[in-house]
Short mmCIF file of C-alpha atoms in Angstrom, two decimals:
data_model
loop_
_atom_site.label_atom_id
_atom_site.label_comp_id
_atom_site.label_asym_id
_atom_site.label_seq_id
_atom_site.Cartn_x
_atom_site.Cartn_y
_atom_site.Cartn_z
CA MET B 1 -15.12 -9.31 -23.06
CA PRO B 2 -16.80 -6.29 -21.45
CA THR B 3 -16.54 -3.16 -23.53
CA ASN B 4 -16.78 -0.46 -20.87
CA ARG B 5 -16.37 0.13 -17.16
CA ARG B 6 -20.13 0.07 -16.52
CA GLN B 7 -20.23 -3.51 -17.80
CA ILE B 8 -17.22 -4.41 -15.66
CA LEU B 9 -18.89 -3.05 -12.54
CA ALA B 10 -22.09 -4.89 -13.41
CA LEU B 11 -20.16 -8.14 -13.77
CA ALA B 12 -18.50 -7.57 -10.41
CA ALA B 13 -21.92 -7.12 -8.82
CA LEU B 14 -22.92 -10.61 -9.94
CA ALA B 15 -20.97 -12.19 -7.08
CA PRO B 16 -22.78 -14.81 -4.98
CA LEU B 17 -24.81 -13.66 -2.01
CA ALA B 18 -22.03 -14.84 0.29
CA ALA B 19 -19.94 -12.00 -1.06
CA ARG B 20 -22.37 -9.31 0.05
CA PRO B 21 -21.01 -7.16 2.90
CA LEU B 22 -22.34 -7.78 6.37
CA VAL B 23 -23.99 -4.89 8.18
CA LEU B 24 -21.15 -2.83 9.64
CA ARG B 25 -21.19 -1.97 13.30
CA ARG B 26 -20.83 1.78 12.78
CA ALA B 27 -23.47 3.77 10.95
CA TRP B 28 -20.89 5.92 9.18
CA ALA B 29 -19.26 2.82 7.70
CA GLY B 30 -22.47 1.38 6.26
CA LEU B 31 -24.26 4.33 4.68
CA PRO B 32 -25.83 3.07 1.45
CA THR B 33 -24.67 4.21 -1.95
CA PRO B 34 -27.54 5.53 -4.11
CA SER B 35 -28.78 2.96 -6.62
CA ALA B 36 -28.43 5.43 -9.51
CA SER B 37 -24.87 6.49 -8.77
CA TYR B 38 -22.03 8.18 -10.58
CA PHE B 39 -19.78 6.96 -7.74
CA ASP B 40 -19.50 3.23 -8.41
CA CYS B 41 -15.78 3.34 -7.58
CA GLY B 42 -16.43 4.87 -4.18
CA ILE B 43 -14.73 7.79 -2.48
CA ALA B 44 -11.49 8.11 -0.55
CA SER B 45 -9.22 10.45 1.38
CA GLY B 46 -5.46 10.51 1.84
CA CYS B 47 -2.23 12.39 2.48
CA PRO B 48 -3.40 14.00 5.74
CA ASP B 49 -1.50 16.95 7.15
CA ALA B 50 -2.20 19.40 9.97
CA ASP B 51 -4.61 21.62 8.01
CA GLY B 52 -6.11 19.33 5.38
CA PHE B 53 -6.04 16.21 3.23
CA VAL B 54 -6.83 14.97 -0.27
CA LEU B 55 -10.37 13.93 -1.19
CA TRP B 56 -10.83 11.57 -4.13
CA THR B 57 -13.58 10.15 -6.29
CA ARG B 58 -14.08 8.89 -9.83
CA LEU B 59 -17.17 9.54 -11.91
CA THR B 60 -18.51 6.46 -13.68
CA GLY B 61 -21.17 5.95 -16.34
CA LEU B 62 -19.88 8.81 -18.51
CA ALA B 63 -18.92 8.87 -22.16
CA VAL B 64 -15.16 9.13 -21.79
CA GLY B 65 -13.75 11.41 -24.45
CA LYS B 66 -17.09 13.06 -25.26
CA ALA B 67 -16.42 16.78 -25.71
CA SER B 68 -19.30 17.87 -23.49
CA GLU B 69 -17.97 15.73 -20.66
CA SER B 70 -14.25 16.49 -20.99
CA ALA B 71 -14.22 18.61 -17.81
CA LEU B 72 -17.05 18.24 -15.32
CA LEU B 73 -17.59 19.98 -11.99
CA VAL B 74 -18.38 17.87 -8.94
CA ARG B 75 -19.71 19.49 -5.78
CA TRP B 76 -18.12 18.58 -2.48
CA GLU B 77 -18.93 19.23 1.17
CA ILE B 78 -16.93 18.82 4.39
CA ALA B 79 -18.74 18.89 7.73
CA HIS B 80 -18.27 18.43 11.44
CA ASP B 81 -21.06 15.84 11.53
CA GLU B 82 -22.25 12.97 9.38
CA SER B 83 -25.65 14.60 8.80
CA PHE B 84 -23.93 17.68 7.31
CA SER B 85 -25.81 20.11 9.52
CA ARG B 86 -22.51 21.89 10.30
CA ILE B 87 -20.72 22.32 6.99
CA VAL B 88 -17.13 23.58 7.32
CA GLN B 89 -16.17 23.96 3.65
CA GLN B 90 -17.88 23.35 0.31
CA GLY B 91 -17.26 24.03 -3.35
CA SER B 92 -16.76 22.44 -6.74
CA ALA B 93 -13.83 20.49 -8.17
CA PRO B 94 -13.07 19.37 -11.73
CA ALA B 95 -13.29 15.76 -12.85
CA LEU B 96 -10.95 15.82 -15.83
CA ALA B 97 -11.40 13.42 -18.73
CA GLN B 98 -7.58 13.32 -19.13
CA LEU B 99 -7.48 11.72 -15.66
CA GLY B 100 -10.35 9.30 -16.22
CA HIS B 101 -12.89 11.71 -14.69
CA THR B 102 -11.24 11.47 -11.29
CA VAL B 103 -11.22 14.21 -8.66
CA HIS B 104 -8.15 15.02 -6.54
CA LEU B 105 -9.25 17.80 -4.19
CA GLU B 106 -6.50 19.19 -1.95
CA VAL B 107 -8.28 20.65 1.07
CA GLN B 108 -6.60 23.27 3.27
CA GLY B 109 -7.54 25.57 6.13
CA LEU B 110 -8.99 22.99 8.53
CA ALA B 111 -8.30 22.55 12.22
CA PRO B 112 -5.53 20.08 13.14
CA ALA B 113 -6.01 16.73 14.85
CA ARG B 114 -9.73 16.30 14.29
CA TRP B 115 -12.19 14.17 12.33
CA TYR B 116 -14.35 15.45 9.47
CA TRP B 117 -17.10 14.04 7.24
CA TYR B 118 -17.18 14.52 3.48
CA ARG B 119 -19.22 13.68 0.38
CA PHE B 120 -19.51 14.48 -3.32
CA ILE B 121 -22.60 15.45 -5.35
CA PHE B 122 -22.95 15.22 -9.12
CA ARG B 123 -26.08 15.94 -11.16
CA GLY B 124 -28.19 15.71 -8.03
CA VAL B 125 -26.77 12.35 -6.96
CA ALA B 126 -24.81 12.17 -3.69
CA SER B 127 -21.96 9.80 -3.00
CA ALA B 128 -21.72 7.74 0.14
CA VAL B 129 -20.35 9.64 3.16
CA GLY B 130 -16.72 9.31 4.19
CA ARG B 131 -14.87 10.08 7.39
CA THR B 132 -11.34 11.46 7.46
CA ARG B 133 -9.04 13.44 9.70
CA THR B 134 -6.28 15.99 9.83
CA ALA B 135 -2.91 15.24 11.40
CA PRO B 136 -1.76 16.84 14.65
CA PRO B 137 0.46 19.96 14.45
CA LEU B 138 4.09 19.18 13.66
CA ASP B 139 5.23 20.25 17.13
CA ALA B 140 2.53 18.28 19.02
CA MET B 141 3.03 14.95 20.77
CA PRO B 142 -0.29 13.09 20.49
CA GLY B 143 -1.05 10.35 22.94
CA ALA B 144 -1.68 7.63 20.37
CA LEU B 145 -1.92 6.68 16.71
CA ARG B 146 -3.74 3.58 15.51
CA PHE B 147 -3.05 2.49 11.94
CA ALA B 148 -3.43 -0.57 9.73
CA PHE B 149 -0.92 -1.67 7.10
CA ALA B 150 -1.71 -4.04 4.24
CA SER B 151 -0.72 -5.14 0.74
CA CYS B 152 -1.39 -7.63 -2.05
CA GLN B 153 -5.12 -7.97 -2.73
CA HIS B 154 -5.42 -10.34 -5.69
CA TRP B 155 -9.07 -10.33 -6.78
CA GLU B 156 -9.39 -14.04 -7.52
CA ASP B 157 -7.55 -15.27 -4.42
CA GLY B 158 -10.13 -14.15 -1.88
CA TYR B 159 -12.85 -11.81 -0.78
CA TYR B 160 -11.89 -8.57 0.93
CA ALA B 161 -13.12 -9.59 4.37
CA ALA B 162 -9.89 -8.17 5.78
CA TRP B 163 -11.08 -4.69 4.87
CA ARG B 164 -14.40 -5.25 6.64
CA HIS B 165 -12.45 -6.00 9.80
CA VAL B 166 -10.15 -3.01 9.29
CA VAL B 167 -13.28 -0.84 9.27
CA SER B 168 -14.38 -2.32 12.59
CA GLU B 169 -10.96 -1.46 14.09
CA SER B 170 -11.65 2.26 13.42
CA PRO B 171 -8.03 3.21 12.63
CA ASP B 172 -6.68 6.74 12.28
CA LEU B 173 -4.82 5.80 9.10
CA VAL B 174 -4.24 3.01 6.58
CA ALA B 175 -0.81 2.49 5.00
CA PHE B 176 -1.14 0.49 1.78
CA LEU B 177 2.19 -0.95 0.66
CA GLY B 178 1.66 -2.20 -2.87
CA ASP B 179 -0.17 -4.55 -5.23
CA TYR B 180 -3.51 -2.76 -5.00
CA ILE B 181 -4.42 -4.41 -8.32
CA TYR B 182 -3.04 -7.41 -10.21
CA GLU B 183 -2.38 -6.92 -13.89
CA SER B 184 -2.72 -10.55 -14.98
CA ALA B 185 -5.66 -12.22 -16.69
CA ALA B 186 -7.56 -14.83 -14.71
CA SER B 187 -5.93 -18.25 -14.83
CA ARG B 188 -7.98 -20.97 -16.50
CA HIS B 189 -6.16 -23.64 -14.56
CA PRO B 190 -5.47 -22.18 -11.12
CA LYS B 191 -2.98 -24.01 -8.93
CA HIS B 192 -5.08 -23.24 -5.87
CA ALA B 193 -8.68 -22.55 -4.94
CA VAL B 194 -10.11 -19.21 -6.07
CA ALA B 195 -12.92 -17.20 -4.53
CA ARG B 196 -14.10 -15.36 -7.63
CA THR B 197 -13.14 -14.77 -11.21
CA GLN B 198 -12.83 -11.68 -13.38
CA PRO B 199 -13.25 -11.22 -17.13
CA LEU B 200 -10.40 -8.84 -17.92
CA ARG B 201 -7.42 -9.46 -20.16
CA ARG B 202 -3.84 -8.82 -19.05
CA ALA B 203 -3.43 -5.07 -18.58
CA THR B 204 -1.06 -3.30 -20.94
CA THR B 205 -2.82 -0.04 -21.88
CA LEU B 206 -4.22 2.90 -19.93
CA ALA B 207 -7.76 1.68 -20.64
CA ASP B 208 -6.82 -1.79 -19.35
CA TYR B 209 -5.40 -0.44 -16.10
CA ARG B 210 -8.40 1.86 -15.59
CA ASP B 211 -10.69 -1.14 -16.02
CA ARG B 212 -8.66 -3.09 -13.45
CA TYR B 213 -9.02 -0.35 -10.84
CA ALA B 214 -12.74 -0.11 -11.57
CA LEU B 215 -13.04 -3.84 -10.90
CA HIS B 216 -11.14 -3.77 -7.61
CA LYS B 217 -12.87 -0.62 -6.42
CA SER B 218 -16.28 -2.18 -7.03
CA ASP B 219 -15.75 -4.28 -3.90
CA PRO B 220 -17.97 -2.93 -1.07
CA ASP B 221 -15.59 -3.86 1.74
CA LEU B 222 -12.67 -2.08 0.07
CA GLN B 223 -14.87 0.96 -0.50
CA ALA B 224 -15.85 0.96 3.18
CA ALA B 225 -12.19 0.85 4.22
CA HIS B 226 -11.48 3.92 2.09
CA ARG B 227 -14.40 5.72 3.74
CA VAL B 228 -13.31 5.02 7.31
CA CYS B 229 -10.05 7.05 7.44
CA PRO B 230 -7.30 8.59 5.29
CA TRP B 231 -4.83 6.38 3.43
CA ILE B 232 -1.18 6.76 2.46
CA VAL B 233 -0.20 4.59 -0.51
CA THR B 234 2.69 3.28 -2.55
CA TRP B 235 2.92 0.75 -5.37
CA ASP B 236 4.78 -2.50 -6.01
CA ASP B 237 5.11 -4.58 -9.18
CA HIS B 238 1.58 -5.78 -9.96
CA GLU B 239 0.30 -2.26 -10.50
CA VAL B 240 2.40 -2.61 -13.67
CA GLN B 241 3.73 -6.12 -14.33
CA ASN B 242 5.13 -8.93 -12.21
CA ASP B 243 8.72 -8.45 -10.98
CA TYR B 244 9.52 -5.53 -13.27
CA ALA B 245 12.55 -3.39 -12.40
CA ASP B 246 12.79 0.24 -13.55
CA GLU B 247 12.06 0.10 -17.30
CA THR B 248 12.89 -3.60 -17.66
CA VAL B 249 10.52 -6.55 -17.66
CA VAL B 250 11.31 -10.21 -18.40
CA PRO B 251 10.46 -11.67 -20.82
CA ALA B 252 10.79 -8.44 -22.78
CA VAL B 253 7.65 -6.82 -24.17
CA ALA B 254 7.31 -4.20 -26.89
CA ASP B 255 7.59 -0.62 -25.62
CA PHE B 256 7.44 -1.48 -21.93
CA PRO B 257 8.29 2.11 -20.84
CA THR B 258 5.04 3.29 -22.44
CA GLN B 259 3.10 0.52 -20.71
CA ARG B 260 4.69 1.42 -17.39
CA ALA B 261 3.85 5.10 -17.87
CA ALA B 262 0.21 4.21 -18.55
CA ALA B 263 0.11 2.06 -15.41
CA TYR B 264 1.60 4.88 -13.34
CA GLN B 265 -1.00 7.29 -14.67
CA ALA B 266 -3.81 4.89 -13.74
CA PHE B 267 -2.35 4.55 -10.24
CA TYR B 268 -2.31 8.31 -9.79
CA GLU B 269 -5.83 8.61 -11.15
CA ASN B 270 -7.23 6.08 -8.71
CA MET B 271 -5.41 6.98 -5.49
CA PRO B 272 -5.92 9.93 -3.10
CA LEU B 273 -2.60 11.54 -4.05
CA ARG B 274 -1.60 15.19 -4.21
CA SER B 275 -0.82 16.78 -7.55
CA SER B 276 2.80 17.04 -6.35
CA ALA B 277 3.04 13.33 -7.20
CA LEU B 278 2.94 14.43 -10.84
CA VAL B 279 6.57 15.24 -11.58
CA HIS B 280 5.74 17.63 -14.41
CA GLY B 281 2.63 19.08 -12.79
CA LEU B 282 -0.99 19.31 -13.87
CA ALA B 283 -0.07 21.57 -16.78
CA ASN B 284 1.42 18.62 -18.68
CA LEU B 285 -1.42 16.11 -18.46
CA ALA B 286 -1.36 15.53 -22.20
CA SER B 287 1.99 13.76 -21.94
CA LEU B 288 1.35 12.02 -18.62
CA GLY B 289 0.76 8.57 -20.10
CA ARG B 290 3.96 8.75 -22.17
CA ALA B 291 6.46 10.24 -19.72
CA ALA B 292 8.32 7.39 -18.04
CA ASP B 293 9.10 9.33 -14.86
CA ALA B 294 5.81 11.23 -14.63
CA VAL B 295 4.62 9.98 -11.21
CA ARG B 296 6.48 9.77 -7.90
CA VAL B 297 5.11 8.05 -4.80
CA THR B 298 8.08 8.71 -2.49
CA GLN B 299 6.63 10.86 0.31
CA ARG B 300 6.89 11.79 3.98
CA HIS B 301 3.88 11.98 6.29
CA ALA B 302 4.09 13.27 9.86
CA PHE B 303 1.67 12.58 12.69
CA GLY B 304 2.88 15.35 14.95
CA ARG B 305 6.08 14.37 16.74
CA LEU B 306 4.76 10.91 17.46
CA ALA B 307 5.54 9.38 14.05
CA ARG B 308 6.99 10.25 10.68
CA PHE B 309 6.41 7.91 7.74
CA HIS B 310 9.05 7.66 5.00
CA LEU B 311 7.06 6.08 2.15
CA LEU B 312 9.37 4.48 -0.42
CA ASP B 313 9.30 3.30 -4.04
CA THR B 314 11.35 0.10 -4.50
CA ARG B 315 10.33 -0.44 -8.14
CA GLN B 316 10.81 2.63 -10.32
CA PHE B 317 14.53 3.18 -9.75
CA ARG B 318 15.98 -0.24 -8.89
CA ASP B 319 18.60 -2.21 -10.79
CA VAL B 320 17.42 -5.33 -12.58
CA GLN B 321 17.42 -8.43 -10.37
CA ALA B 322 20.80 -10.15 -10.33
CA CYS B 323 21.45 -12.99 -12.77
CA ARG B 324 17.86 -12.96 -13.96
CA ASP B 325 16.75 -15.57 -16.50
CA ASP B 326 15.85 -13.71 -19.71
CA HIS B 327 13.04 -16.17 -20.42
CA SER B 328 11.30 -16.34 -17.02
CA SER B 329 8.63 -13.94 -15.79
CA SER B 330 9.75 -14.60 -12.21
CA SER B 331 12.87 -12.88 -10.85
CA GLY B 332 13.88 -16.19 -9.31
CA VAL B 333 16.43 -17.47 -6.83
CA VAL B 334 20.23 -17.55 -7.14
CA ARG B 335 23.19 -18.80 -5.13
CA PRO B 336 25.82 -16.13 -4.37
CA ALA B 337 28.68 -18.32 -5.58
CA ASP B 338 27.01 -18.59 -8.99
CA CYS B 339 26.07 -14.91 -9.25
CA PRO B 340 28.98 -12.55 -8.44
CA VAL B 341 27.01 -9.47 -9.51
CA LEU B 342 24.63 -10.02 -6.59
CA LYS B 343 27.07 -8.33 -4.22
CA ALA B 344 28.24 -5.59 -6.57
CA PRO B 345 28.67 -2.47 -4.40
CA GLY B 346 26.83 -0.09 -6.72
CA ARG B 347 23.60 -2.06 -7.05
CA THR B 348 20.55 -0.20 -5.79
CA MET B 349 16.98 -0.92 -4.74
CA LEU B 350 15.90 2.72 -4.40
CA GLY B 351 18.09 4.63 -6.85
CA ALA B 352 20.78 7.06 -5.74
CA ALA B 353 18.48 10.07 -5.37
CA GLN B 354 15.94 8.22 -3.22
CA GLU B 355 18.70 6.68 -1.10
CA GLN B 356 20.00 10.18 -0.38
CA TRP B 357 16.48 11.48 0.30
CA LEU B 358 15.88 8.71 2.84
CA ALA B 359 19.28 9.09 4.52
CA GLU B 360 18.71 12.84 4.90
CA GLY B 361 15.24 12.27 6.31
CA LEU B 362 16.46 9.74 8.87
CA ALA B 363 19.30 12.07 9.87
CA ALA B 364 16.74 14.84 10.44
CA ASP B 365 14.68 12.39 12.52
CA ALA B 366 17.72 11.89 14.75
CA ASN B 367 17.61 15.51 15.89
CA PRO B 368 16.49 15.31 19.54
CA ALA B 369 15.04 18.83 19.41
CA ASP B 370 12.32 18.16 16.84
CA GLY B 371 12.69 14.58 15.59
CA PRO B 372 9.76 12.15 15.81
CA ARG B 373 9.44 9.53 18.51
CA TRP B 374 9.00 6.82 15.84
CA SER B 375 10.56 6.83 12.35
CA VAL B 376 8.56 4.49 10.11
CA ILE B 377 10.17 3.23 6.89
CA ALA B 378 7.14 2.13 4.88
CA GLN B 379 8.16 0.10 1.84
CA GLN B 380 7.08 -2.85 -0.21
CA THR B 381 8.89 -6.04 0.76
CA LEU B 382 10.93 -7.93 3.35
CA PHE B 383 13.98 -5.94 4.41
CA SER B 384 15.71 -8.42 6.73
CA PRO B 385 17.83 -11.27 5.32
CA ARG B 386 16.67 -14.85 5.05
CA HIS B 387 19.65 -17.20 5.30
CA TYR B 388 18.87 -20.76 4.25
CA GLY B 389 21.88 -22.57 5.65
CA ASN B 390 25.27 -21.04 4.76
CA PRO B 391 24.80 -17.39 3.65
CA GLU B 392 27.49 -17.85 0.99
CA THR B 393 26.04 -21.00 -0.59
CA GLY B 394 22.34 -20.98 0.30
CA PRO B 395 19.60 -19.77 -2.08
CA VAL B 396 18.80 -16.04 -2.27
CA ALA B 397 15.52 -14.57 -3.52
CA THR B 398 16.57 -11.73 -5.80
CA ASP B 399 13.38 -9.61 -5.79
CA THR B 400 13.52 -8.66 -2.07
CA TRP B 401 16.26 -6.71 -0.30
CA ASP B 402 18.23 -10.00 -0.20
CA GLY B 403 18.84 -9.37 -3.90
CA TYR B 404 20.37 -5.95 -3.14
CA PRO B 405 22.67 -6.55 -0.15
CA ALA B 406 24.94 -3.55 -0.78
CA ALA B 407 21.95 -1.18 -0.92
CA ARG B 408 20.53 -2.69 2.27
CA GLN B 409 23.84 -2.25 4.07
CA ARG B 410 24.08 1.39 2.97
CA LEU B 411 20.70 2.04 4.58
CA LEU B 412 21.70 0.20 7.76
CA THR B 413 24.92 2.20 7.94
CA ALA B 414 22.94 5.45 7.59
CA ILE B 415 20.64 4.40 10.45
CA ALA B 416 23.56 3.43 12.68
CA ALA B 417 25.53 6.60 11.90
CA GLN B 418 22.77 9.00 12.96
CA PRO B 419 20.17 6.81 14.62
CA PRO B 420 16.62 8.12 14.93
CA ARG B 421 15.14 7.58 18.36
CA ASN B 422 13.21 4.52 17.11
CA THR B 423 13.27 3.06 13.58
CA VAL B 424 10.64 0.56 12.42
CA PHE B 425 10.26 -0.99 8.97
CA ILE B 426 6.86 -2.06 7.67
CA GLY B 427 6.47 -4.04 4.44
CA GLY B 428 4.50 -6.63 2.49
CA ASP B 429 4.86 -8.35 -0.90
CA VAL B 430 5.93 -11.83 0.27
CA HIS B 431 2.41 -12.96 1.37
CA GLN B 432 3.83 -14.05 4.72
CA ASN B 433 4.07 -12.54 8.19
CA PHE B 434 7.59 -11.77 9.41
CA VAL B 435 8.77 -10.10 12.62
CA CYS B 436 12.50 -9.36 12.73
CA ASN B 437 15.15 -7.61 14.75
CA VAL B 438 17.12 -5.54 12.23
CA LYS B 439 20.88 -5.86 12.72
CA GLU B 440 23.48 -3.15 12.07
CA ARG B 441 25.31 -5.58 9.78
CA ALA B 442 22.76 -7.72 8.00
CA ALA B 443 25.13 -10.64 7.56
CA ASP B 444 26.22 -10.68 11.22
CA GLU B 445 23.76 -11.96 13.84
CA ARG B 446 26.17 -10.77 16.56
CA SER B 447 25.94 -7.11 15.53
CA LYS B 448 23.66 -4.84 17.50
CA THR B 449 19.97 -4.41 16.77
CA VAL B 450 19.30 -0.95 15.27
CA ALA B 451 15.66 -1.26 14.15
CA THR B 452 12.60 -3.50 14.09
CA GLU B 453 10.68 -4.94 11.15
CA PHE B 454 7.07 -6.02 10.66
CA CYS B 455 6.45 -7.48 7.20
CA GLY B 456 2.76 -8.24 6.76
CA THR B 457 0.97 -11.00 4.95
CA SER B 458 -1.36 -10.37 2.00
CA VAL B 459 -4.98 -9.23 2.10
CA THR B 460 -5.87 -12.16 -0.18
CA SER B 461 -2.94 -13.19 -2.38
CA PHE B 462 -1.94 -16.83 -2.19
CA SER B 463 1.32 -17.92 -0.58
CA GLY B 464 2.89 -21.11 -1.80
CA ALA B 465 5.60 -21.15 0.87
CA SER B 466 5.90 -24.20 3.09
CA GLN B 467 5.41 -23.49 6.79
CA LYS B 468 7.87 -26.27 7.64
CA ARG B 469 10.51 -24.46 5.61
CA LEU B 470 9.75 -21.20 7.41
CA ASP B 471 10.00 -22.95 10.78
CA ARG B 472 13.50 -24.10 9.81
CA LEU B 473 14.28 -20.56 8.67
CA VAL B 474 13.45 -19.19 12.13
CA GLU B 475 15.71 -21.82 13.70
CA GLN B 476 18.60 -20.81 11.44
CA ASN B 477 18.10 -17.02 11.73
CA PRO B 478 17.90 -15.73 15.32
CA HIS B 479 17.00 -12.22 14.11
CA ILE B 480 13.72 -13.62 12.71
CA LEU B 481 11.28 -13.86 15.60
CA LEU B 482 8.28 -15.06 13.59
CA ALA B 483 7.74 -16.33 10.04
CA ASN B 484 4.31 -17.59 8.99
CA SER B 485 2.90 -18.36 5.53
CA GLN B 486 -0.45 -19.87 6.49
CA TYR B 487 -2.72 -16.85 6.81
CA ARG B 488 -4.03 -13.78 4.98
CA GLY B 489 -4.86 -10.53 6.74
CA TYR B 490 -3.29 -7.23 7.80
CA GLY B 491 -1.22 -5.58 10.49
CA LEU B 492 -2.72 -3.33 13.15
CA VAL B 493 -0.43 -0.93 15.03
CA THR B 494 -1.16 1.00 18.21
CA LEU B 495 1.49 3.65 18.74
CA THR B 496 2.13 5.72 21.87
CA PRO B 497 5.17 7.76 22.91
CA ALA B 498 6.30 4.85 25.08
CA ARG B 499 5.40 1.78 23.01
CA TRP B 500 4.75 0.36 19.54
CA THR B 501 2.35 -2.62 19.50
CA THR B 502 1.72 -4.67 16.35
CA GLU B 503 -1.11 -7.18 16.12
CA LEU B 504 -0.88 -9.61 13.21
CA ARG B 505 -4.56 -9.97 12.29
CA ILE B 506 -5.44 -13.11 10.29
CA LEU B 507 -8.56 -14.31 8.50
CA ASP B 508 -10.24 -17.62 9.26
CA ASP B 509 -10.82 -18.23 5.55
CA PRO B 510 -10.06 -15.71 2.77
CA LEU B 511 -12.38 -17.67 0.44
CA ARG B 512 -15.37 -16.52 2.53
CA ALA B 513 -16.72 -12.97 2.40
CA ASP B 514 -18.01 -13.38 5.96
CA SER B 515 -14.71 -14.71 7.35
CA GLY B 516 -13.91 -14.04 10.95
CA VAL B 517 -10.60 -12.62 12.12
CA SER B 518 -8.24 -13.32 15.01
CA THR B 519 -4.77 -12.34 16.20
CA LEU B 520 -1.88 -14.60 15.22
CA ALA B 521 0.59 -12.81 17.49
CA ARG B 522 1.18 -9.51 19.24
CA PHE B 523 4.62 -7.88 19.44
CA VAL B 524 5.81 -4.80 21.31
CA VAL B 525 8.72 -2.42 20.76
CA GLU B 526 9.65 -0.23 23.72
CA ASP B 527 10.79 3.37 23.25
CA THR B 528 14.60 3.60 22.74
CA HIS B 529 14.92 -0.22 22.78
CA PRO B 530 15.13 -1.49 19.17
CA GLY B 531 13.87 -5.01 18.63
CA ALA B 532 10.51 -6.65 19.30
CA HIS B 533 9.24 -8.98 21.99
CA ARG B 534 5.99 -10.90 22.27
CA ALA B 535 3.31 -9.20 24.32
#
């Protein structure tokens, strides 16, 4: 077993030559990282607003816990050009040992709606150069927004060729919807082909989770995708443990709340998040890894009046999956007739406080005076129902919104009561592509369409679902316009005031680092007309 993060990164670099990144088409996406670098985990930006953003990096190769390196200053520069001949702002930021020597720099005072270049410098060594942008002013109506959405990037299941293609798309934004890492140890007897292996044990401690992020962030294509534009991020289950719910995991493990808190701290450390994500603030870092509710990812992000993202957390506050087997690590499938609690009216996916927060935000979006053109509900999994035969007797997957029908209907009722101009759900988790018309009453195909859903496939994670079964599902569920389990990839959205266009981008072969990409399907949503149609 490797004993430190430097060894982990060295092991990751021993991938076959086929895994090396191809030369990227844009110079700013392919700037080399210095060979003697403190920035082996790359750099990133996120949480853009009209006058700034968050810049992130993580120093590597340091003696964590050494008194002389407990708080280190990292220089940073922001410029109008990639050669840094026109520097806009510069300064120093702390890389705190309590946060794994990560930097979370919250930049303010910049011009809205424009691109900037940034880099870090430590002990004379410069990081690679990143590109990021500010959002338009809140009262502006920009002509377009181009963003990618993605989830589920299991290290062993494939190379990150999807991210190389995201870079070539040159998006304004990436929305990452969960499962950035996978906590499990590598399987010795995989049920399917793997692209690469990793040496780490199952993550349960803060050090374990930090090592896991170091491994994933060693990938050059993922690093390039972080350098190309700002990201907004949320988590799902594998950032902690498969199919956990609130402070419960099955089978039970000793002191899971402490494990979960450590995982949440590692997520904060390694993502371009604002300090406001720390519930108790930076002043209480000493207790961060022990406080169960220390990190919140629920956020709103506005892109002028064109779009407002409501970024949700469907893990931290949910009820335990209905009728769950106490001995199975998977949340499983139930039949409603055998599981009366499934339809209990008080069951929640988001928790009462987050449900209210979302309902209030959507009601504000409905204000014609200053509401956005597009309200985007960005969350982890498939929202629309999947009815296999009779809804009362057919199987129900309990880890998606199907397992929380009362909570789903409360959200649908809130949308219908004060409808935003356009509501679109984006999600991931299921390792399949879904396009759905979202009905006012989820159980009634005859009810009116009130929103649209695009649930994306995984970046790499394997899907064991049968395509024949999904074809039958589409036949039995008219609200499902497309269901496909065969491909890995990402979603690419082009948004204008008049139209939302989603391209489902799929890899030729996720087991190849040089995989090509194509478009499985293209769907359009017209302004004020909920529901999608093929372009």
